[in-house]
mmCIF file of C-alpha atoms in Angstrom:
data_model
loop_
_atom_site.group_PDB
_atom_site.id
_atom_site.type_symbol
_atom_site.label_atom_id
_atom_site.label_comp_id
_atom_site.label_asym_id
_atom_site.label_seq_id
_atom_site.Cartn_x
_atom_site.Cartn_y
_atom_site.Cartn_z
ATOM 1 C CA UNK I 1 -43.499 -31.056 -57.504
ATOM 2 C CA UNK I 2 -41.000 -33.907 -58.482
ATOM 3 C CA UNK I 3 -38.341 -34.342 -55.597
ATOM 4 C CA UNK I 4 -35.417 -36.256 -57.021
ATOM 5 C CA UNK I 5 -32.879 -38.638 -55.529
ATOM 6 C CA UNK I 6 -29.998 -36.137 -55.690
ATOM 7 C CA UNK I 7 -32.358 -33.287 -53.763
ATOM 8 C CA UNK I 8 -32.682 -35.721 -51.068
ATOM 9 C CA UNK I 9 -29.141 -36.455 -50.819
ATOM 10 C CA UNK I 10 -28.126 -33.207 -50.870
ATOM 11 C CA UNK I 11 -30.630 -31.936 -48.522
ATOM 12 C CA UNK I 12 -29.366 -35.123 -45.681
ATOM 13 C CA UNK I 13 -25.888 -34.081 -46.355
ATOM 14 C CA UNK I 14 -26.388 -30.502 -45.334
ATOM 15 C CA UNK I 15 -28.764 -31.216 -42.411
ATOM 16 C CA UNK I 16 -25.925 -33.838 -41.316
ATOM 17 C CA UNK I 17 -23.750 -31.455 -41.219
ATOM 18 C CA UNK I 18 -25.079 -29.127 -39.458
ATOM 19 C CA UNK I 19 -25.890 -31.887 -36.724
ATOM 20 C CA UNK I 20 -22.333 -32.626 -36.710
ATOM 21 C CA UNK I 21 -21.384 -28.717 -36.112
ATOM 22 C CA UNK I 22 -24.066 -28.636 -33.115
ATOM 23 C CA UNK I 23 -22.809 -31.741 -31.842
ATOM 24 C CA UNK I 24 -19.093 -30.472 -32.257
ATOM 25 C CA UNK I 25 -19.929 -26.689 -30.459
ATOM 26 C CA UNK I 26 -21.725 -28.611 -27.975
ATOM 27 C CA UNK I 27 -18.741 -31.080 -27.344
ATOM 28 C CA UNK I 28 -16.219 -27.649 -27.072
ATOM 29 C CA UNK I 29 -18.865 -25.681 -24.413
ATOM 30 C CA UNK I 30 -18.655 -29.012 -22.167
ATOM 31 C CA UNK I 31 -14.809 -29.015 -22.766
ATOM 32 C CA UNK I 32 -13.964 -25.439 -21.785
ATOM 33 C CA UNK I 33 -16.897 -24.125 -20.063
ATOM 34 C CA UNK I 34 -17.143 -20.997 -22.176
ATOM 35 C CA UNK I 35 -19.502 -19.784 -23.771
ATOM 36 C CA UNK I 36 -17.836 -19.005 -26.848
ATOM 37 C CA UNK I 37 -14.369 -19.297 -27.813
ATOM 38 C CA UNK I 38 -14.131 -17.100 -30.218
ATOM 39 C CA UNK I 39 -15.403 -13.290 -31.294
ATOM 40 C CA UNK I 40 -16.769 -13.957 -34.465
ATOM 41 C CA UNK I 41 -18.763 -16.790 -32.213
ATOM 42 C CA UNK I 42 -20.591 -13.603 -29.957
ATOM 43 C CA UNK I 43 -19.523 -10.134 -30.892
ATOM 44 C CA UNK I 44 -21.251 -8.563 -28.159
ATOM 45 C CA UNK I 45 -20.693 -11.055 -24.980
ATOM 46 C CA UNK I 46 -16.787 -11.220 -26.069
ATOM 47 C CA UNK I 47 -16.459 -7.081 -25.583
ATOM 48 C CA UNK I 48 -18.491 -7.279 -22.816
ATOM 49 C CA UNK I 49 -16.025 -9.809 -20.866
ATOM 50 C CA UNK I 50 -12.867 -7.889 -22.300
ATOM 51 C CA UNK I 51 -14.132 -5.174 -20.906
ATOM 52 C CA UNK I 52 -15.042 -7.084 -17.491
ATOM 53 C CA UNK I 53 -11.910 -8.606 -17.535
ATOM 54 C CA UNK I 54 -9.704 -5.735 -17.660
ATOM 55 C CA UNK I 55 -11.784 -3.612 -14.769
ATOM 56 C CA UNK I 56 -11.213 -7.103 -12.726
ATOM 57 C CA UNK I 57 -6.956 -7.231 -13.479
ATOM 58 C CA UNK I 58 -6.929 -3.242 -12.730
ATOM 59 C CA UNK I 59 -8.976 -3.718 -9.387
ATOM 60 C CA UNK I 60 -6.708 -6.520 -8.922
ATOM 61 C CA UNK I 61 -3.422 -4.530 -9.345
ATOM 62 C CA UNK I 62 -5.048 -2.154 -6.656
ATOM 63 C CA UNK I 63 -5.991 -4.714 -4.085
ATOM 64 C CA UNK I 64 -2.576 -5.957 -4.279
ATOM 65 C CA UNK I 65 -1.074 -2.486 -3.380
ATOM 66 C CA UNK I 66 -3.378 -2.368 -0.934
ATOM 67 C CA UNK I 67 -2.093 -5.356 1.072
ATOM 68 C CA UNK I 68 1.327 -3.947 -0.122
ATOM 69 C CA UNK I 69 0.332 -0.070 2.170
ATOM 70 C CA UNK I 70 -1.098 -1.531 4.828
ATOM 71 C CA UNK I 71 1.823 -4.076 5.520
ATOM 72 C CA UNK I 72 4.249 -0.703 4.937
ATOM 73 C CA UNK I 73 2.459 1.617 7.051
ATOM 74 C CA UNK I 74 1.994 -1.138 9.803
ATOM 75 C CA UNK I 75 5.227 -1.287 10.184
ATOM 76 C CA UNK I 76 5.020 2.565 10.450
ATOM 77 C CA UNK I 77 2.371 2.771 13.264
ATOM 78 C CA UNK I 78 4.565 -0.289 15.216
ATOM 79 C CA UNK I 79 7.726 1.882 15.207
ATOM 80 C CA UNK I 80 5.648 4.927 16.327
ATOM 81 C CA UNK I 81 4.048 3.160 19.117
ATOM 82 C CA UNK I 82 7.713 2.152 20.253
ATOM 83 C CA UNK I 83 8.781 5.437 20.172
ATOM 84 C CA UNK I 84 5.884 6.799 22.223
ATOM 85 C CA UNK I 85 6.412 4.073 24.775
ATOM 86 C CA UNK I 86 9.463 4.647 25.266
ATOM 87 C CA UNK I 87 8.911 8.614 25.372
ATOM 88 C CA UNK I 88 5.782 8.079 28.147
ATOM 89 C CA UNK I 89 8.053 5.767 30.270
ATOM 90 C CA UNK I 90 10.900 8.851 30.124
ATOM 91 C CA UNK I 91 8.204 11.662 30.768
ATOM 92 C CA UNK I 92 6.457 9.899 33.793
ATOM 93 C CA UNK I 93 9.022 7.605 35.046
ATOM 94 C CA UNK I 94 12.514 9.169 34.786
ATOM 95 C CA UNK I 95 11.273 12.529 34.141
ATOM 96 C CA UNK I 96 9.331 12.610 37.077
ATOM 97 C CA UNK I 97 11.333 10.846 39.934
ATOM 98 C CA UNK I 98 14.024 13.181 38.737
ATOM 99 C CA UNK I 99 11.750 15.994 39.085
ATOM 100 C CA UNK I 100 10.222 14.888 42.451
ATOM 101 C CA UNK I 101 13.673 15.293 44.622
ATOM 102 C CA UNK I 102 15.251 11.492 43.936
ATOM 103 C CA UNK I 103 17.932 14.060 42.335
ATOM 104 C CA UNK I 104 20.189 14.954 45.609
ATOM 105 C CA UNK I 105 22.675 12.628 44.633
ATOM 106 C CA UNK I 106 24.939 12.929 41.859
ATOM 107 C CA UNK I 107 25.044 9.170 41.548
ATOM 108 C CA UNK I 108 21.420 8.720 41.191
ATOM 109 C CA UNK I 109 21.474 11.521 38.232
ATOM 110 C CA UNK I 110 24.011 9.582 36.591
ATOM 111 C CA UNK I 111 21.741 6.347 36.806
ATOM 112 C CA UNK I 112 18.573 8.421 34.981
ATOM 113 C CA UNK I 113 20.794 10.135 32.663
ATOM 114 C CA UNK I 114 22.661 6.230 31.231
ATOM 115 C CA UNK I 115 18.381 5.420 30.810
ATOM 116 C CA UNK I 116 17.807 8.778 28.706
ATOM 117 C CA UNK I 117 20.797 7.441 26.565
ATOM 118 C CA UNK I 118 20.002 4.654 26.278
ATOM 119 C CA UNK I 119 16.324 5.373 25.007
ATOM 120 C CA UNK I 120 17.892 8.107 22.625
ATOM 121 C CA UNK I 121 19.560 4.663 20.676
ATOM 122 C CA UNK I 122 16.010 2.899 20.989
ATOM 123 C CA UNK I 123 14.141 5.728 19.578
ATOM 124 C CA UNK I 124 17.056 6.454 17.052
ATOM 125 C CA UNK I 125 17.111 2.700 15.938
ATOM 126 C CA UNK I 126 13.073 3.154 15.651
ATOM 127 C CA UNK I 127 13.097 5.972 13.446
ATOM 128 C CA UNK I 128 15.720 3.692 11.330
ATOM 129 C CA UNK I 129 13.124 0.756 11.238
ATOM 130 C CA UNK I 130 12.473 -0.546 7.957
ATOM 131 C CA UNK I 131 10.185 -2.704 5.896
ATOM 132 C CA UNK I 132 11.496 -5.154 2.765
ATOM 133 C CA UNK I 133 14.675 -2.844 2.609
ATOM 134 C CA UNK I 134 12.813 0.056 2.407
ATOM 135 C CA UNK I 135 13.446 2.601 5.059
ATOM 136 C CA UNK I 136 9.514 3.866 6.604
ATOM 137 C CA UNK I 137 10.084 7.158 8.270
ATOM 138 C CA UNK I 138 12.620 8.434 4.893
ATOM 139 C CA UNK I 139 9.927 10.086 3.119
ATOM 140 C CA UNK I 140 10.968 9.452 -0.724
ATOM 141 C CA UNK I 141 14.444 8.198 -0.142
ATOM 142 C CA UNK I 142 13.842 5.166 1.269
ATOM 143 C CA UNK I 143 16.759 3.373 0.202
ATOM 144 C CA UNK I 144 18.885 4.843 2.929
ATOM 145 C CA UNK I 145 18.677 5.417 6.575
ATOM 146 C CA UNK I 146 17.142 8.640 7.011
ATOM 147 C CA UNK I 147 18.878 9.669 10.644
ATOM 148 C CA UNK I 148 22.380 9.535 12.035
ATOM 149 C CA UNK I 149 23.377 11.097 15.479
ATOM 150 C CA UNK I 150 26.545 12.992 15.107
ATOM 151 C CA UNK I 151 28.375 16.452 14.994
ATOM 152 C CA UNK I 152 27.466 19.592 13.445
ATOM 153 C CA UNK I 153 30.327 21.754 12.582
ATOM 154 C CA UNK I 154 30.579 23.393 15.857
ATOM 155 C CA UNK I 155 31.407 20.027 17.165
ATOM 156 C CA UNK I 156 27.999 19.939 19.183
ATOM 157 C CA UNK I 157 25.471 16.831 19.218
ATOM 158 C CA UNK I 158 23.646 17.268 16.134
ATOM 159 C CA UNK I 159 20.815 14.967 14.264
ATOM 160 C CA UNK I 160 20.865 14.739 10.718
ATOM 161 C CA UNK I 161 17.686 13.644 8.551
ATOM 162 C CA UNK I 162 19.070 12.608 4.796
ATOM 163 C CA UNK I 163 22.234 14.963 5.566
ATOM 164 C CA UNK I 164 20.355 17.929 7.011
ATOM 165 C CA UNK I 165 20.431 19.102 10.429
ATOM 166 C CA UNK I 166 17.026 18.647 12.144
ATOM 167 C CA UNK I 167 17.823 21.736 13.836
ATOM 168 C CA UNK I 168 19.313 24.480 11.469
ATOM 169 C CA UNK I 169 18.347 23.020 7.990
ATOM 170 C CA UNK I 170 22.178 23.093 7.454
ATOM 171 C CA UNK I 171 23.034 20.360 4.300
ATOM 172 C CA UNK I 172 25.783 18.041 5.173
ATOM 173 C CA UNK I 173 27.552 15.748 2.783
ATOM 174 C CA UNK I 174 27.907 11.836 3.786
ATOM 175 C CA UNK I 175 31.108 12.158 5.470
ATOM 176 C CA UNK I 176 29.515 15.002 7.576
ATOM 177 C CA UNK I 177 31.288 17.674 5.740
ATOM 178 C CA UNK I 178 29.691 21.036 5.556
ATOM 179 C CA UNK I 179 28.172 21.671 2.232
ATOM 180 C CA UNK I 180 25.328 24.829 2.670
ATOM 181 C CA UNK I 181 24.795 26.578 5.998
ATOM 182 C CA UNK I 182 22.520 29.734 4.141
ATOM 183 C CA UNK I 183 19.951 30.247 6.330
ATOM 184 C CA UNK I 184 17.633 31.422 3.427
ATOM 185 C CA UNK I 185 17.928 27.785 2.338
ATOM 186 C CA UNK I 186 17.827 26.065 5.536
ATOM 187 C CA UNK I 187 14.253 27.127 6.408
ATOM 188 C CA UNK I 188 13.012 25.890 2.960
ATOM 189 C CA UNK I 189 15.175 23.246 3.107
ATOM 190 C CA UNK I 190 13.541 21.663 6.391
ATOM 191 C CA UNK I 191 10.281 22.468 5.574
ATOM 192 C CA UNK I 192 10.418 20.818 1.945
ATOM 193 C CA UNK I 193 11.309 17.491 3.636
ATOM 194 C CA UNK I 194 8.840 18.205 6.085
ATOM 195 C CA UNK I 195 6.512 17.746 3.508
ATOM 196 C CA UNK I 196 7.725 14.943 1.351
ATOM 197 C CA UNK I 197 4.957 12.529 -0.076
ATOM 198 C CA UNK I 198 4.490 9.493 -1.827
ATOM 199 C CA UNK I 199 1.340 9.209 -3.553
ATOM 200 C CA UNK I 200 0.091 5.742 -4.576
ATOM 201 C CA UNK I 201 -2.697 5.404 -6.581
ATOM 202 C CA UNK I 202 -5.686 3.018 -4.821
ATOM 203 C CA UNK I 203 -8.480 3.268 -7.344
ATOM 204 C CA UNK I 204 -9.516 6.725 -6.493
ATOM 205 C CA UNK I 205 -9.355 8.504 -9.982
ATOM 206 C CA UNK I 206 -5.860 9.718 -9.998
ATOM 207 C CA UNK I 207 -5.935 13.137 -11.328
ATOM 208 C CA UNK I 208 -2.994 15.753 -11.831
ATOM 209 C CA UNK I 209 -3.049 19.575 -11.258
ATOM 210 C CA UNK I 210 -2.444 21.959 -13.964
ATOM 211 C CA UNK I 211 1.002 22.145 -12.297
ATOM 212 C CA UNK I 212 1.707 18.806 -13.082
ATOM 213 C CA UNK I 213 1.645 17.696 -9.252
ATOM 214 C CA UNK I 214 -0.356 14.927 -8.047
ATOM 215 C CA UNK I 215 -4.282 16.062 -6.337
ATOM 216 C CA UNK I 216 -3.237 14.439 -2.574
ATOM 217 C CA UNK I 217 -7.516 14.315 -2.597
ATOM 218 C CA UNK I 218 -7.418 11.284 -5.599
ATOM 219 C CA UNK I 219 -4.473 9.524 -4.283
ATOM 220 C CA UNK I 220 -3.102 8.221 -1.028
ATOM 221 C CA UNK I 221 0.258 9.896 0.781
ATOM 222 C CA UNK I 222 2.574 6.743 1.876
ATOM 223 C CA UNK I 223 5.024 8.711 2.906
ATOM 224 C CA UNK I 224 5.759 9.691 6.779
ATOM 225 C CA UNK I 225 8.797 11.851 6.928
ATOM 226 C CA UNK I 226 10.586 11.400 10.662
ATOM 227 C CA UNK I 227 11.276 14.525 11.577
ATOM 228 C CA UNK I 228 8.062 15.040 11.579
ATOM 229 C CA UNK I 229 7.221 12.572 14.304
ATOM 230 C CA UNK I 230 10.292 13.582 16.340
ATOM 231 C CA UNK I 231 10.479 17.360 15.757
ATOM 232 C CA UNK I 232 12.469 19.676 13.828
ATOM 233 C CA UNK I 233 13.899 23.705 14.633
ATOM 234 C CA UNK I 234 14.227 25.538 17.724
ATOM 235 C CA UNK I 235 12.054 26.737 20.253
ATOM 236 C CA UNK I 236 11.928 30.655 20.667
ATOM 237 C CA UNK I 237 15.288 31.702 23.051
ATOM 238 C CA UNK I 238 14.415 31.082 27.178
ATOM 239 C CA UNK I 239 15.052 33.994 29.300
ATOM 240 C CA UNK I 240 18.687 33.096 29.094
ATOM 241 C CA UNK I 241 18.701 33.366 25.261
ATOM 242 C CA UNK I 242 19.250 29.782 24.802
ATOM 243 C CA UNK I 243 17.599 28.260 21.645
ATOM 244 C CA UNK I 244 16.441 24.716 22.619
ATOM 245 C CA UNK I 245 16.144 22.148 19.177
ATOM 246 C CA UNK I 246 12.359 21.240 18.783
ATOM 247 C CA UNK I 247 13.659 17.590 18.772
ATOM 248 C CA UNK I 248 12.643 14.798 20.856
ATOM 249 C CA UNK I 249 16.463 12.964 20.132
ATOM 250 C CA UNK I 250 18.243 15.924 21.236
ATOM 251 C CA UNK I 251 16.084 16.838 24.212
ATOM 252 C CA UNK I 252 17.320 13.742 25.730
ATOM 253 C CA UNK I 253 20.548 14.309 24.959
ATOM 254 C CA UNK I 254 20.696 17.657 26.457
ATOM 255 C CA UNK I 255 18.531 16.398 29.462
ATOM 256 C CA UNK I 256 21.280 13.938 30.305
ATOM 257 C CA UNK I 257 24.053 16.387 29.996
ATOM 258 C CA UNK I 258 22.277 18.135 32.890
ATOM 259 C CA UNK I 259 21.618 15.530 34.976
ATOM 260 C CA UNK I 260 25.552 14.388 34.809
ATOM 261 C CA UNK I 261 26.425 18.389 35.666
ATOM 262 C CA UNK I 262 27.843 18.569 39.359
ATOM 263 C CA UNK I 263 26.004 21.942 40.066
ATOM 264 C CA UNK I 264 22.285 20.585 38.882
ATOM 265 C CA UNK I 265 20.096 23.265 37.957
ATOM 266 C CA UNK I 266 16.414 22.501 38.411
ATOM 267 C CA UNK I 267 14.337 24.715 36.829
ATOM 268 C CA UNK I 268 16.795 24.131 33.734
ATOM 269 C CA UNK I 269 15.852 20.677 33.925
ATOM 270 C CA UNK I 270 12.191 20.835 34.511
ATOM 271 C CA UNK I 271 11.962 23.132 31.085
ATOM 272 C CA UNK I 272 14.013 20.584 29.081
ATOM 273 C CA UNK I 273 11.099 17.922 30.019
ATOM 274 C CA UNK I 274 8.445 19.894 29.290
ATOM 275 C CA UNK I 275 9.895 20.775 26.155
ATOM 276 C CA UNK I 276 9.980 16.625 25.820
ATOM 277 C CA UNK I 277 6.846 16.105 26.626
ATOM 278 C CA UNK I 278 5.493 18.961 23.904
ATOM 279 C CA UNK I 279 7.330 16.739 21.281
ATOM 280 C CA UNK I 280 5.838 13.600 22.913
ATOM 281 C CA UNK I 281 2.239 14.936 22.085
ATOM 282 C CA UNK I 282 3.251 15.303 18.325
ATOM 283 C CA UNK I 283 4.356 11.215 18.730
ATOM 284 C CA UNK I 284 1.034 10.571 19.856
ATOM 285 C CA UNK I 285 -0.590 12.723 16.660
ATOM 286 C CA UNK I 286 1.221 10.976 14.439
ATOM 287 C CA UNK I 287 -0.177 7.426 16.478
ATOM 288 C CA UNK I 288 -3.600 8.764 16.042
ATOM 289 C CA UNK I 289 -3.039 9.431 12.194
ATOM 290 C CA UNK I 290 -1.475 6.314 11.354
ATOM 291 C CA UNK I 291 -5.002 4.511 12.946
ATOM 292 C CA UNK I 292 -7.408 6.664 11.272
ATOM 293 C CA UNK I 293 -5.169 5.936 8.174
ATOM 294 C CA UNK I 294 -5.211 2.161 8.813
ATOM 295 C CA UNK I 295 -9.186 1.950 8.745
ATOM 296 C CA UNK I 296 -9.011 3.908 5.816
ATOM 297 C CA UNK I 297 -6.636 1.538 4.072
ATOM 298 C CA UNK I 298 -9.172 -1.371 5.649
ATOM 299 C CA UNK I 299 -12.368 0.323 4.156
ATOM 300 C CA UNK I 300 -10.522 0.476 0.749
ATOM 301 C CA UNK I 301 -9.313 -3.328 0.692
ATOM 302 C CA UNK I 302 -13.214 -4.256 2.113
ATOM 303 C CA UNK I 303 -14.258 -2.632 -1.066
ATOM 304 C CA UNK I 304 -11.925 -3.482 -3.487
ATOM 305 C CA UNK I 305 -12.409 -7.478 -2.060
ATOM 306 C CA UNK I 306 -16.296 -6.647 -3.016
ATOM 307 C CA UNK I 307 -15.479 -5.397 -6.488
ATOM 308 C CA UNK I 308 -13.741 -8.722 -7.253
ATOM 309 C CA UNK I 309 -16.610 -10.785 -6.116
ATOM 310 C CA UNK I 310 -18.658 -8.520 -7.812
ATOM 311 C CA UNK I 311 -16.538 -8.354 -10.988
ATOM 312 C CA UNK I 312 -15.838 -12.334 -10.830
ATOM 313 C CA UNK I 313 -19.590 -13.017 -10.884
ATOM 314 C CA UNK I 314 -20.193 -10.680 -14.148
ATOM 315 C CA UNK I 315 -17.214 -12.766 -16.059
ATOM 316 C CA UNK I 316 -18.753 -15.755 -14.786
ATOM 317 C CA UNK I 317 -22.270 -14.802 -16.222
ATOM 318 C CA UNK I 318 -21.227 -13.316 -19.358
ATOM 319 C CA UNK I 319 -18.504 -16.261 -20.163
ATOM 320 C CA UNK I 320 -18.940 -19.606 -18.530
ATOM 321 C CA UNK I 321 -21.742 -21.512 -19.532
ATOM 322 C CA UNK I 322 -23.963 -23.445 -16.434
ATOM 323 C CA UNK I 323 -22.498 -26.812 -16.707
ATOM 324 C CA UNK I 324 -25.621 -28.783 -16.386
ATOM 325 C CA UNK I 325 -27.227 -26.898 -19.081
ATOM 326 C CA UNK I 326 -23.933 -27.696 -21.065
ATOM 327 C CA UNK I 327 -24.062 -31.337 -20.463
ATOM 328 C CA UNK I 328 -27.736 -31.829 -20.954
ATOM 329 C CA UNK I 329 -27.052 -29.868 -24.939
ATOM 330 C CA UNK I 330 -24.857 -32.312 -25.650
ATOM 331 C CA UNK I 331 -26.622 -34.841 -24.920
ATOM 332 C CA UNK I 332 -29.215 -34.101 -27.063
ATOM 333 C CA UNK I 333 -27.046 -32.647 -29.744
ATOM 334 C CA UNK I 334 -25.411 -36.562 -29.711
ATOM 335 C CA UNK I 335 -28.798 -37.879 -29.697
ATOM 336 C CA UNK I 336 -29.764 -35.865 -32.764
ATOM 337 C CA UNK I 337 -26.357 -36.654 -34.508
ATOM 338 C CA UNK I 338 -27.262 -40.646 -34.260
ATOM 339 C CA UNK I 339 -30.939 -40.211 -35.273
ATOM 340 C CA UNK I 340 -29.445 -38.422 -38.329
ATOM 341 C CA UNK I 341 -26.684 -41.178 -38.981
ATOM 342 C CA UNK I 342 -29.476 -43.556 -38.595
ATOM 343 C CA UNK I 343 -32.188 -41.723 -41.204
ATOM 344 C CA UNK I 344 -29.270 -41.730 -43.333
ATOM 345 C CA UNK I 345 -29.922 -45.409 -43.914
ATOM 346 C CA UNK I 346 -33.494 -45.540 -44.972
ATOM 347 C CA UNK I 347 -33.299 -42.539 -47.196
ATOM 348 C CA UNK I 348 -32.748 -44.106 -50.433
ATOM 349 C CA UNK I 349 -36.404 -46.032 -50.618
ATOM 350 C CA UNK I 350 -37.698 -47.890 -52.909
ATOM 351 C CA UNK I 351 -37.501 -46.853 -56.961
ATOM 352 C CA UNK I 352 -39.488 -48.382 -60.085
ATOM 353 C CA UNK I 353 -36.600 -49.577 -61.035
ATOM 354 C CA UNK I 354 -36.373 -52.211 -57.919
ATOM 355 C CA UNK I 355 -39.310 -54.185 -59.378
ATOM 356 C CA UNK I 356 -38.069 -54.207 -63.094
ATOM 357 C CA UNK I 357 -37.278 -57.304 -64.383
#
């Protein structure tokens, strides 16, 4: 078969070239690190990472809120743990030297009621504690403080929770007018903020009921409405037919009106702080929640923290090339490049026509 001059030309050009391309995506791999920098380049590897790289943003976004709950609700469980230190100091401290005859003297009364005051403010600025301007014991409405110690339309002490009174379910307006005092609503009305929630989605499979409300099993409940820590209703009417409110704030309110009373009653007394106490034990539920809660919200970030490293490796596999394998196909791909430029020299050889004369 007759090769001509123009074949072999033709053929060098084309093999230079593609030395020159090898040497070039060689050159870019080095340069970036990636594998590929394009689709066309690796179809399959480029949905792969797409795909890699959007599970690793959206595990991301979760970890993030993560850090965001647990830095929310710890500011929860530290306001709850004030609250119940200050209510164990009043039960077995106050409560009990009251109880245990330091109460003969009208002056000494006065003393322990000024410290159940007092701790009514601490546990009422508590309840008000907030974190990055969000209030943490206001259920959904955290943009405002959720409770304010005032008058109820009788003119007695009254606690309002977001403009409803802890203790009838009565609905206030913000100057403390009277707006609904049904009581067919006010049971409802209590109960529905009661059971306010905040669901926040943590990589759980958020699903939604047929009802269009959120399944609390596939999301997680931020929300920690106040009145649930600190009690809300009345207790079923004493022997006297008195109605006692089923709240902590008001307890000590009422237990310092009787110790200031001139004709001290006792056995009056004594059933106001065990009524304290039974909201006390609800403070220390709520203590006990907000841990098991916290290790929850721990486990999660633990796992979401493995996912990354997890996910992060994948990308790494599937897109990065190993550097030393990079650099060392370059190298060659260069060396192959200058043997070509250098064949390129000698390829025209000698012809008849060299030794005509």
């Amino acid at each position: 078969m007759r090769i001509t001059t123009n074949q072999i030309l033709r053929n060098y050009k084309s093999n230079l070239a593609t030395s020159l391309t090898n040497l070039d995506s060689a050159r870019v791999k080095v340069m970036t690190g990636r594998k590929f920098t394009a689709t066309a380049e690796d179809p399959a590897s480029a949905l792969r990472a797409s795909v890699l790289e959007r599970k690793y943003a959206r595990n991301d976004d979760y970890l993030s809120l993560v850090k965001d709950v647990q830095s929310f609700q710890d500011s929860q469980e530290d306001a709850a743990m004030q609250i119940n230190t200050i209510a164990k100091q009043l039960s077995k401290q106050y409560g009990l030297e009251a109880l245990n005859g330091t109460n003969g003297s009208l002056d000494t009364r006065e003393t322990y009621a000024d410290a159940w005051r007092g701790s009514q403010e601490s546990i009422l600025l508590s309840l008000n504690a907030s974190y990055e301007g969000k209030y943490v014991f206001a259920g959904s409405d955290g943009q405002k403080a959720p409770f304010k110690l005032g008058k109820d339309n009788t003119g007695k002490q009254a606690l309002f929770y977001r403009n409803v009174d802890v203790t009838t379910g009565f609905l206030y307006d913000e100057k403390g007018n009277l707006v609904n005092n049904d009581p067919a609503d006010s049971e409802a009305r209590l109960k529905k903020l009661s059971e306010d929630s905040v669901f926040v989605d943590l990589g759980f499979g958020l699903n939604i009921n047929d009802d269009f409300t959120i399944d609390s099993s596939s999301a997680f409940n931020t929300s920690l409405p106040g009145i649930n820590m600190v009690g809300f209703g009345k207790f079923d009417a004493n022997a006297d037919g008195i109605e006692d409110p089923k709240n902590m704030i008001l307890l000590m309110g009422q237990i310092a009106d009787e110790l200031e009373k001139p004709d001290f009653d006792y056995e009056r007394y004594r059933e106001l702080v065990d009524k304290f106490d039974e909201g006390r034990n609800n403070v220390l539920e709520v203590v006990t929640t907000l841990g098991t809660q916290t290790e929850f919200l721990t486990t999660t970030r633990d796992r979401l923290e493995t996912n990354e490293i997890s996910l992060a490796t994948q990308i790494d596999n599937v897109v990065n090339v190993d550097m030393a394998e990079a650099i060392m196909n370059f190298s060659w791909a260069q060396y192959a490049y200058n043997a070509s430029l250098k064949v390129g020299n000698n390829i025209l050889t000698p012809s008849f026509i060299d030794f005509m004369r």
